[in-house]
Amino acid sequence: MNGTTDPRFEGIRTAFAENFTARGERGAAVVVYEGGRKVVDLYAGTRDVDGVTSREPGTAHILRSATKGVAATALLLLHQRGQLDLDAPVGAYWPEFKAHGKEDARVRDVLAHRTGVPALDRPLTPAEAADPDLGAAAVAAQAPFWAPGTDHGYHAQTYSWLTGELVRRVTGRSLGAYVAEEIAGPVGADLWIGLPDARAHRVGRVGPVEAPATAGGPRVRPKRGLTEAYTNPESLTRRAFDSITPAPDENDPAYRAAQLPGSNGIGTADGLARLYASLIGEVDGGTRLFTPETLRLARTEASAGPDRILVVPSRFGLGYMLHGVASPLLAPGSFGHPGRGGALGFADPESGIAFGYVTNGMRKGVTADPRAQALVRAVREALGRHSGA
């Protein structure tokens, strides 16, 4: 166990250690900011999921869907700067997208998972998915599975091309370049969408891990409908997650270098936490990205209820998951995004907390990873004790 904690948050160190002894953790890091100041910075285990080398400070991992929160930040920042109208049709910026009855889809529908194109009739290969022109063309040509704006369902993979193409049409830059120049750079966050060769040495290998039989208490058998949705290759759920087929090798340098804003960002725990800290206040007395109005937009509920892809109820603001069944966060006002199998980043404006967790061991769950949740509970308990609650 390495790193530091403010004495008030010492319970997080205990929970983090228990992730290794009781929840099958291999290598991970957790960082917490409070009021723009780092109060927890812990790392332990191995650099690689299948290795023995101890991890170093600043080891980065693939973030999977936690990248979606980074992409959402880019779109909302463009809106804040007057370059992107959330109520404009997507086709106003990207005319090809209007095909097959999608002319009424708005920019805010992209962020709230309401465009109706969570899957592709013909999945893309990893090489095709990495080509922004091919990815954008595939989404633009796709007929919607429901009328845009009338329902919501998690756009697991297509979120990459929806957000990436909007940024490209508005700025002339890739979303990865925009993040590097306008977000990660000014904030000082170790986050990349499209990993530079010069940073490749900092990234640990990831892979699947199984939870110990004793982890997390008694096993709960999934509901039949949920199991069917995730195992039936013909279900819309399975098709959404399989929009890139076969599944990419997440340790392949070519995949890490690709720019898929919905799934393949690379970052550190500090990078995630520092980003979210900058959305709700100044970090280390410096940069703040969001105005109060943009922060309100980020966490105002835009979609809620049964999710046509995740099956369970989900809640989204504009680009971020909100506290709920699909993604339990710190408190009702929290917003952020998990990554399937592990990573989590979020902010809670009321408490001033920003949180980042990364791991090299990918579990099967889509959201609410038990290791991340154990850490979130420890943060909640520390705040409760400190406030006298």
mmCIF file of N, CA, C and O in Angstrom, residues 154-229:
data_model
loop_
_atom_site.group_PDB
_atom_site.id
_atom_site.type_symbol
_atom_site.label_atom_id
_atom_site.label_comp_id
_atom_site.label_asym_id
_atom_site.label_seq_id
_atom_site.Cartn_x
_atom_site.Cartn_y
_atom_site.Cartn_z
ATOM 1 N N TYR A 154 -28.532 3.350 -23.588
ATOM 2 C CA TYR A 154 -27.091 3.594 -23.514
ATOM 3 C C TYR A 154 -26.405 3.340 -24.857
ATOM 4 O O TYR A 154 -26.435 2.224 -25.376
ATOM 5 N N HIS A 155 -25.787 4.363 -25.420
ATOM 6 C CA HIS A 155 -25.070 4.247 -26.691
ATOM 7 C C HIS A 155 -23.623 3.835 -26.391
ATOM 8 O O HIS A 155 -22.698 4.647 -26.423
ATOM 9 N N ALA A 156 -23.451 2.569 -26.082
ATOM 10 C CA ALA A 156 -22.190 2.063 -25.544
ATOM 11 C C ALA A 156 -20.994 2.358 -26.437
ATOM 12 O O ALA A 156 -19.960 2.848 -25.966
ATOM 13 N N GLN A 157 -21.108 2.055 -27.731
ATOM 14 C CA GLN A 157 -20.004 2.267 -28.665
ATOM 15 C C GLN A 157 -20.259 3.442 -29.607
ATOM 16 O O GLN A 157 -19.335 4.199 -29.918
ATOM 17 N N THR A 158 -21.490 3.617 -30.062
ATOM 18 C CA THR A 158 -21.763 4.667 -31.047
ATOM 19 C C THR A 158 -21.569 6.070 -30.465
ATOM 20 O O THR A 158 -21.405 7.034 -31.222
ATOM 21 N N TYR A 159 -21.564 6.186 -29.151
ATOM 22 C CA TYR A 159 -21.268 7.471 -28.509
ATOM 23 C C TYR A 159 -19.921 8.019 -28.984
ATOM 24 O O TYR A 159 -19.742 9.239 -29.080
ATOM 25 N N SER A 160 -18.990 7.123 -29.304
ATOM 26 C CA SER A 160 -17.673 7.564 -29.778
ATOM 27 C C SER A 160 -17.783 8.406 -31.025
ATOM 28 O O SER A 160 -17.203 9.502 -31.119
ATOM 29 N N TRP A 161 -18.513 7.895 -32.023
ATOM 30 C CA TRP A 161 -18.577 8.587 -33.309
ATOM 31 C C TRP A 161 -19.548 9.754 -33.266
ATOM 32 O O TRP A 161 -19.344 10.756 -33.948
ATOM 33 N N LEU A 162 -20.589 9.671 -32.444
ATOM 34 C CA LEU A 162 -21.516 10.785 -32.306
ATOM 35 C C LEU A 162 -20.814 12.005 -31.717
ATOM 36 O O LEU A 162 -20.890 13.107 -32.264
ATOM 37 N N THR A 163 -20.121 11.824 -30.613
ATOM 38 C CA THR A 163 -19.445 12.959 -29.982
ATOM 39 C C THR A 163 -18.216 13.393 -30.775
ATOM 40 O O THR A 163 -17.968 14.587 -30.951
ATOM 41 N N GLY A 164 -17.464 12.419 -31.262
ATOM 42 C CA GLY A 164 -16.241 12.743 -31.989
ATOM 43 C C GLY A 164 -16.507 13.547 -33.250
ATOM 44 O O GLY A 164 -15.791 14.514 -33.554
ATOM 45 N N GLU A 165 -17.556 13.167 -33.975
ATOM 46 C CA GLU A 165 -17.839 13.868 -35.222
ATOM 47 C C GLU A 165 -18.384 15.270 -34.961
ATOM 48 O O GLU A 165 -18.062 16.211 -35.709
ATOM 49 N N LEU A 166 -19.180 15.445 -33.930
ATOM 50 C CA LEU A 166 -19.660 16.790 -33.615
ATOM 51 C C LEU A 166 -18.498 17.732 -33.306
ATOM 52 O O LEU A 166 -18.455 18.866 -33.796
ATOM 53 N N VAL A 167 -17.550 17.265 -32.493
ATOM 54 C CA VAL A 167 -16.393 18.108 -32.178
ATOM 55 C C VAL A 167 -15.579 18.402 -33.432
ATOM 56 O O VAL A 167 -15.130 19.532 -33.651
ATOM 57 N N ARG A 168 -15.426 17.411 -34.280
ATOM 58 C CA ARG A 168 -14.644 17.605 -35.499
ATOM 59 C C ARG A 168 -15.318 18.606 -36.440
ATOM 60 O O ARG A 168 -14.644 19.457 -37.042
ATOM 61 N N ARG A 169 -16.646 18.510 -36.564
ATOM 62 C CA ARG A 169 -17.359 19.427 -37.452
ATOM 63 C C ARG A 169 -17.322 20.860 -36.930
ATOM 64 O O ARG A 169 -17.261 21.812 -37.705
ATOM 65 N N VAL A 170 -17.378 21.014 -35.605
ATOM 66 C CA VAL A 170 -17.425 22.351 -35.018
ATOM 67 C C VAL A 170 -16.049 22.999 -34.950
ATOM 68 O O VAL A 170 -15.903 24.208 -35.204
ATOM 69 N N THR A 171 -15.026 22.219 -34.613
ATOM 70 C CA THR A 171 -13.706 22.806 -34.351
ATOM 71 C C THR A 171 -12.666 22.516 -35.421
ATOM 72 O O THR A 171 -11.623 23.177 -35.447
ATOM 73 N N GLY A 172 -12.898 21.498 -36.244
ATOM 74 C CA GLY A 172 -11.874 21.074 -37.187
ATOM 75 C C GLY A 172 -10.794 20.232 -36.547
ATOM 76 O O GLY A 172 -9.838 19.828 -37.203
ATOM 77 N N ARG A 173 -10.946 19.957 -35.249
ATOM 78 C CA ARG A 173 -9.989 19.125 -34.524
ATOM 79 C C ARG A 173 -10.649 17.821 -34.096
ATOM 80 O O ARG A 173 -11.870 17.763 -33.909
ATOM 81 N N SER A 174 -9.858 16.784 -33.912
ATOM 82 C CA SER A 174 -10.397 15.562 -33.355
ATOM 83 C C SER A 174 -10.763 15.797 -31.896
ATOM 84 O O SER A 174 -10.232 16.715 -31.249
ATOM 85 N N LEU A 175 -11.647 14.974 -31.349
ATOM 86 C CA LEU A 175 -12.015 15.131 -29.954
ATOM 87 C C LEU A 175 -10.801 14.911 -29.059
ATOM 88 O O LEU A 175 -10.628 15.604 -28.052
ATOM 89 N N GLY A 176 -9.942 13.965 -29.437
ATOM 90 C CA GLY A 176 -8.732 13.730 -28.657
ATOM 91 C C GLY A 176 -7.832 14.943 -28.608
ATOM 92 O O GLY A 176 -7.267 15.274 -27.559
ATOM 93 N N ALA A 177 -7.681 15.612 -29.745
ATOM 94 C CA ALA A 177 -6.850 16.820 -29.775
ATOM 95 C C ALA A 177 -7.490 17.933 -28.954
ATOM 96 O O ALA A 177 -6.798 18.674 -28.240
ATOM 97 N N TYR A 178 -8.808 18.052 -29.040
ATOM 98 C CA TYR A 178 -9.499 19.076 -28.271
ATOM 99 C C TYR A 178 -9.322 18.847 -26.771
ATOM 100 O O TYR A 178 -9.065 19.781 -26.009
ATOM 101 N N VAL A 179 -9.455 17.598 -26.336
ATOM 102 C CA VAL A 179 -9.271 17.281 -24.925
ATOM 103 C C VAL A 179 -7.857 17.627 -24.481
ATOM 104 O O VAL A 179 -7.636 18.214 -23.419
ATOM 105 N N ALA A 180 -6.872 17.259 -25.294
ATOM 106 C CA ALA A 180 -5.482 17.521 -24.929
ATOM 107 C C ALA A 180 -5.206 19.012 -24.802
ATOM 108 O O ALA A 180 -4.514 19.451 -23.865
ATOM 109 N N GLU A 181 -5.748 19.800 -25.724
ATOM 110 C CA GLU A 181 -5.399 21.217 -25.797
ATOM 111 C C GLU A 181 -6.267 22.117 -24.923
ATOM 112 O O GLU A 181 -5.800 23.147 -24.428
ATOM 113 N N GLU A 182 -7.532 21.731 -24.733
ATOM 114 C CA GLU A 182 -8.473 22.621 -24.052
ATOM 115 C C GLU A 182 -8.901 22.133 -22.668
ATOM 116 O O GLU A 182 -9.482 22.899 -21.895
ATOM 117 N N ILE A 183 -8.640 20.857 -22.372
ATOM 118 C CA ILE A 183 -9.114 20.309 -21.098
ATOM 119 C C ILE A 183 -7.958 19.744 -20.285
ATOM 120 O O ILE A 183 -7.590 20.290 -19.247
ATOM 121 N N ALA A 184 -7.379 18.647 -20.738
ATOM 122 C CA ALA A 184 -6.327 17.986 -19.953
ATOM 123 C C ALA A 184 -5.116 18.887 -19.757
ATOM 124 O O ALA A 184 -4.548 18.952 -18.655
ATOM 125 N N GLY A 185 -4.699 19.584 -20.810
ATOM 126 C CA GLY A 185 -3.540 20.468 -20.696
ATOM 127 C C GLY A 185 -3.732 21.575 -19.679
ATOM 128 O O GLY A 185 -2.948 21.703 -18.728
ATOM 129 N N PRO A 186 -4.772 22.404 -19.832
ATOM 130 C CA PRO A 186 -4.979 23.486 -18.870
ATOM 131 C C PRO A 186 -5.199 23.021 -17.433
ATOM 132 O O PRO A 186 -4.792 23.699 -16.491
ATOM 133 N N VAL A 187 -5.841 21.852 -17.263
ATOM 134 C CA VAL A 187 -6.137 21.355 -15.923
ATOM 135 C C VAL A 187 -4.948 20.618 -15.319
ATOM 136 O O VAL A 187 -4.851 20.455 -14.104
ATOM 137 N N GLY A 188 -4.029 20.150 -16.166
ATOM 138 C CA GLY A 188 -2.913 19.348 -15.686
ATOM 139 C C GLY A 188 -3.322 17.926 -15.367
ATOM 140 O O GLY A 188 -2.816 17.321 -14.416
ATOM 141 N N ALA A 189 -4.264 17.387 -16.172
ATOM 142 C CA ALA A 189 -4.791 16.038 -15.944
ATOM 143 C C ALA A 189 -4.163 15.032 -16.903
ATOM 144 O O ALA A 189 -4.074 15.288 -18.103
ATOM 145 N N ASP A 190 -3.725 13.916 -16.358
ATOM 146 C CA ASP A 190 -3.176 12.845 -17.188
ATOM 147 C C ASP A 190 -4.322 12.027 -17.780
ATOM 148 O O ASP A 190 -4.738 10.997 -17.248
ATOM 149 N N LEU A 191 -4.860 12.533 -18.880
ATOM 150 C CA LEU A 191 -5.961 11.901 -19.607
ATOM 151 C C LEU A 191 -5.687 12.033 -21.097
ATOM 152 O O LEU A 191 -5.322 13.114 -21.563
ATOM 153 N N TRP A 192 -5.879 10.939 -21.824
ATOM 154 C CA TRP A 192 -5.651 10.968 -23.260
ATOM 155 C C TRP A 192 -6.739 10.185 -23.981
ATOM 156 O O TRP A 192 -7.115 9.092 -23.568
ATOM 157 N N ILE A 193 -7.249 10.749 -25.059
ATOM 158 C CA ILE A 193 -8.088 10.002 -26.006
ATOM 159 C C ILE A 193 -7.269 9.944 -27.284
ATOM 160 O O ILE A 193 -7.205 10.900 -28.056
ATOM 161 N N GLY A 194 -6.602 8.831 -27.470
ATOM 162 C CA GLY A 194 -5.571 8.702 -28.483
ATOM 163 C C GLY A 194 -4.225 8.835 -27.787
ATOM 164 O O GLY A 194 -3.670 9.928 -27.661
ATOM 165 N N LEU A 195 -3.713 7.723 -27.269
ATOM 166 C CA LEU A 195 -2.513 7.755 -26.430
ATOM 167 C C LEU A 195 -1.280 8.132 -27.247
ATOM 168 O O LEU A 195 -0.939 7.464 -28.220
ATOM 169 N N PRO A 196 -0.554 9.184 -26.847
ATOM 170 C CA PRO A 196 0.689 9.535 -27.544
ATOM 171 C C PRO A 196 1.762 8.478 -27.292
ATOM 172 O O PRO A 196 1.834 7.889 -26.212
ATOM 173 N N ASP A 197 2.611 8.251 -28.278
ATOM 174 C CA ASP A 197 3.697 7.277 -28.123
ATOM 175 C C ASP A 197 4.567 7.598 -26.915
ATOM 176 O O ASP A 197 5.040 6.690 -26.212
ATOM 177 N N ALA A 198 4.756 8.872 -26.646
ATOM 178 C CA ALA A 198 5.634 9.284 -25.553
ATOM 179 C C ALA A 198 5.075 8.933 -24.176
ATOM 180 O O ALA A 198 5.808 8.976 -23.185
ATOM 181 N N ARG A 199 3.795 8.576 -24.102
ATOM 182 C CA ARG A 199 3.184 8.225 -22.819
ATOM 183 C C ARG A 199 2.897 6.732 -22.705
ATOM 184 O O ARG A 199 2.402 6.270 -21.668
ATOM 185 N N ALA A 200 3.253 5.958 -23.721
ATOM 186 C CA ALA A 200 2.921 4.531 -23.738
ATOM 187 C C ALA A 200 3.552 3.770 -22.577
ATOM 188 O O ALA A 200 2.971 2.812 -22.058
ATOM 189 N N HIS A 201 4.723 4.201 -22.134
ATOM 190 C CA HIS A 201 5.429 3.485 -21.064
ATOM 191 C C HIS A 201 4.723 3.593 -19.725
ATOM 192 O O HIS A 201 5.020 2.835 -18.800
ATOM 193 N N ARG A 202 3.778 4.504 -19.602
ATOM 194 C CA ARG A 202 3.088 4.702 -18.325
ATOM 195 C C ARG A 202 1.837 3.833 -18.184
ATOM 196 O O ARG A 202 1.203 3.836 -17.132
ATOM 197 N N VAL A 203 1.468 3.105 -19.226
ATOM 198 C CA VAL A 203 0.180 2.412 -19.241
ATOM 199 C C VAL A 203 0.346 0.938 -18.914
ATOM 200 O O VAL A 203 1.115 0.222 -19.565
ATOM 201 N N GLY A 204 -0.375 0.474 -17.886
ATOM 202 C CA GLY A 204 -0.330 -0.927 -17.491
ATOM 203 C C GLY A 204 -1.297 -1.781 -18.291
ATOM 204 O O GLY A 204 -2.336 -1.308 -18.754
ATOM 205 N N ARG A 205 -0.940 -3.043 -18.450
ATOM 206 C CA ARG A 205 -1.803 -3.990 -19.150
ATOM 207 C C ARG A 205 -3.039 -4.286 -18.303
ATOM 208 O O ARG A 205 -2.954 -4.420 -17.087
ATOM 209 N N VAL A 206 -4.184 -4.405 -18.995
ATOM 210 C CA VAL A 206 -5.428 -4.766 -18.319
ATOM 211 C C VAL A 206 -5.870 -6.150 -18.770
ATOM 212 O O VAL A 206 -5.403 -6.675 -19.784
ATOM 213 N N GLY A 207 -6.766 -6.749 -17.998
ATOM 214 C CA GLY A 207 -7.297 -8.059 -18.344
ATOM 215 C C GLY A 207 -8.407 -8.444 -17.390
ATOM 216 O O GLY A 207 -8.636 -7.783 -16.371
ATOM 217 N N PRO A 208 -9.121 -9.519 -17.708
ATOM 218 C CA PRO A 208 -10.244 -9.928 -16.856
ATOM 219 C C PRO A 208 -9.779 -10.526 -15.544
ATOM 220 O O PRO A 208 -8.751 -11.196 -15.473
ATOM 221 N N VAL A 209 -10.541 -10.281 -14.501
ATOM 222 C CA VAL A 209 -10.311 -10.903 -13.198
ATOM 223 C C VAL A 209 -11.651 -11.392 -12.666
ATOM 224 O O VAL A 209 -12.692 -10.798 -12.923
ATOM 225 N N GLU A 210 -11.597 -12.465 -11.917
ATOM 226 C CA GLU A 210 -12.799 -13.010 -11.293
ATOM 227 C C GLU A 210 -12.843 -12.587 -9.831
ATOM 228 O O GLU A 210 -11.819 -12.520 -9.157
ATOM 229 N N ALA A 211 -14.040 -12.332 -9.344
ATOM 230 C CA ALA A 211 -14.199 -12.002 -7.932
ATOM 231 C C ALA A 211 -14.045 -13.257 -7.099
ATOM 232 O O ALA A 211 -14.499 -14.333 -7.495
ATOM 233 N N PRO A 212 -13.387 -13.163 -5.942
ATOM 234 C CA PRO A 212 -13.323 -14.315 -5.044
ATOM 235 C C PRO A 212 -14.730 -14.759 -4.654
ATOM 236 O O PRO A 212 -15.665 -13.958 -4.616
ATOM 237 N N ALA A 213 -14.878 -16.028 -4.377
ATOM 238 C CA ALA A 213 -16.202 -16.566 -4.048
ATOM 239 C C ALA A 213 -16.807 -15.889 -2.834
ATOM 240 O O ALA A 213 -18.028 -15.809 -2.691
ATOM 241 N N THR A 214 -15.960 -15.357 -1.954
ATOM 242 C CA THR A 214 -16.462 -14.737 -0.724
ATOM 243 C C THR A 214 -16.678 -13.241 -0.860
ATOM 244 O O THR A 214 -17.147 -12.599 0.071
ATOM 245 N N ALA A 215 -16.326 -12.677 -2.004
ATOM 246 C CA ALA A 215 -16.395 -11.222 -2.152
ATOM 247 C C ALA A 215 -17.836 -10.748 -2.289
ATOM 248 O O ALA A 215 -18.635 -11.339 -3.001
ATOM 249 N N GLY A 216 -18.120 -9.668 -1.611
ATOM 250 C CA GLY A 216 -19.394 -9.003 -1.801
ATOM 251 C C GLY A 216 -20.585 -9.700 -1.202
ATOM 252 O O GLY A 216 -21.723 -9.384 -1.543
ATOM 253 N N GLY A 217 -20.398 -10.676 -0.325
ATOM 254 C CA GLY A 217 -21.533 -11.324 0.315
ATOM 255 C C GLY A 217 -22.165 -12.357 -0.587
ATOM 256 O O GLY A 217 -21.566 -12.845 -1.552
ATOM 257 N N PRO A 218 -23.408 -12.733 -0.321
ATOM 258 C CA PRO A 218 -24.071 -13.790 -1.079
ATOM 259 C C PRO A 218 -24.279 -13.410 -2.540
ATOM 260 O O PRO A 218 -24.530 -12.241 -2.854
ATOM 261 N N ARG A 219 -24.144 -14.391 -3.408
ATOM 262 C CA ARG A 219 -24.342 -14.158 -4.822
ATOM 263 C C ARG A 219 -25.836 -13.983 -5.118
ATOM 264 O O ARG A 219 -26.683 -14.693 -4.577
ATOM 265 N N VAL A 220 -26.136 -13.033 -5.995
ATOM 266 C CA VAL A 220 -27.512 -12.780 -6.402
ATOM 267 C C VAL A 220 -27.659 -13.225 -7.848
ATOM 268 O O VAL A 220 -26.909 -12.778 -8.725
ATOM 269 N N ARG A 221 -28.611 -14.095 -8.100
ATOM 270 C CA ARG A 221 -28.819 -14.579 -9.462
ATOM 271 C C ARG A 221 -29.472 -13.477 -10.296
ATOM 272 O O ARG A 221 -30.508 -12.923 -9.898
ATOM 273 N N PRO A 222 -28.886 -13.134 -11.472
ATOM 274 C CA PRO A 222 -29.472 -12.075 -12.292
ATOM 275 C C PRO A 222 -30.882 -12.442 -12.745
ATOM 276 O O PRO A 222 -31.203 -13.619 -12.933
ATOM 277 N N LYS A 223 -31.715 -11.434 -12.914
ATOM 278 C CA LYS A 223 -33.050 -11.679 -13.432
ATOM 279 C C LYS A 223 -32.962 -12.223 -14.851
ATOM 280 O O LYS A 223 -32.067 -11.870 -15.619
ATOM 281 N N ARG A 224 -33.957 -13.061 -15.196
ATOM 282 C CA ARG A 224 -33.914 -13.744 -16.488
ATOM 283 C C ARG A 224 -33.842 -12.756 -17.649
ATOM 284 O O ARG A 224 -33.076 -12.935 -18.591
ATOM 285 N N GLY A 225 -34.644 -11.700 -17.581
ATOM 286 C CA GLY A 225 -34.644 -10.739 -18.673
ATOM 287 C C GLY A 225 -33.306 -10.048 -18.844
ATOM 288 O O GLY A 225 -32.873 -9.770 -19.961
ATOM 289 N N LEU A 226 -32.628 -9.784 -17.732
ATOM 290 C CA LEU A 226 -31.322 -9.141 -17.783
ATOM 291 C C LEU A 226 -30.295 -10.073 -18.421
ATOM 292 O O LEU A 226 -29.506 -9.667 -19.286
ATOM 293 N N THR A 227 -30.307 -11.324 -18.003
ATOM 294 C CA THR A 227 -29.388 -12.311 -18.578
ATOM 295 C C THR A 227 -29.626 -12.468 -20.068
ATOM 296 O O THR A 227 -28.687 -12.506 -20.871
ATOM 297 N N GLU A 228 -30.884 -12.543 -20.459
ATOM 298 C CA GLU A 228 -31.234 -12.683 -21.878
ATOM 299 C C GLU A 228 -30.707 -11.506 -22.694
ATOM 300 O O GLU A 228 -30.151 -11.673 -23.781
ATOM 301 N N ALA A 229 -30.877 -10.295 -22.157
ATOM 302 C CA ALA A 229 -30.451 -9.109 -22.890
ATOM 303 C C ALA A 229 -28.956 -9.107 -23.156
ATOM 304 O O ALA A 229 -28.506 -8.727 -24.238
#
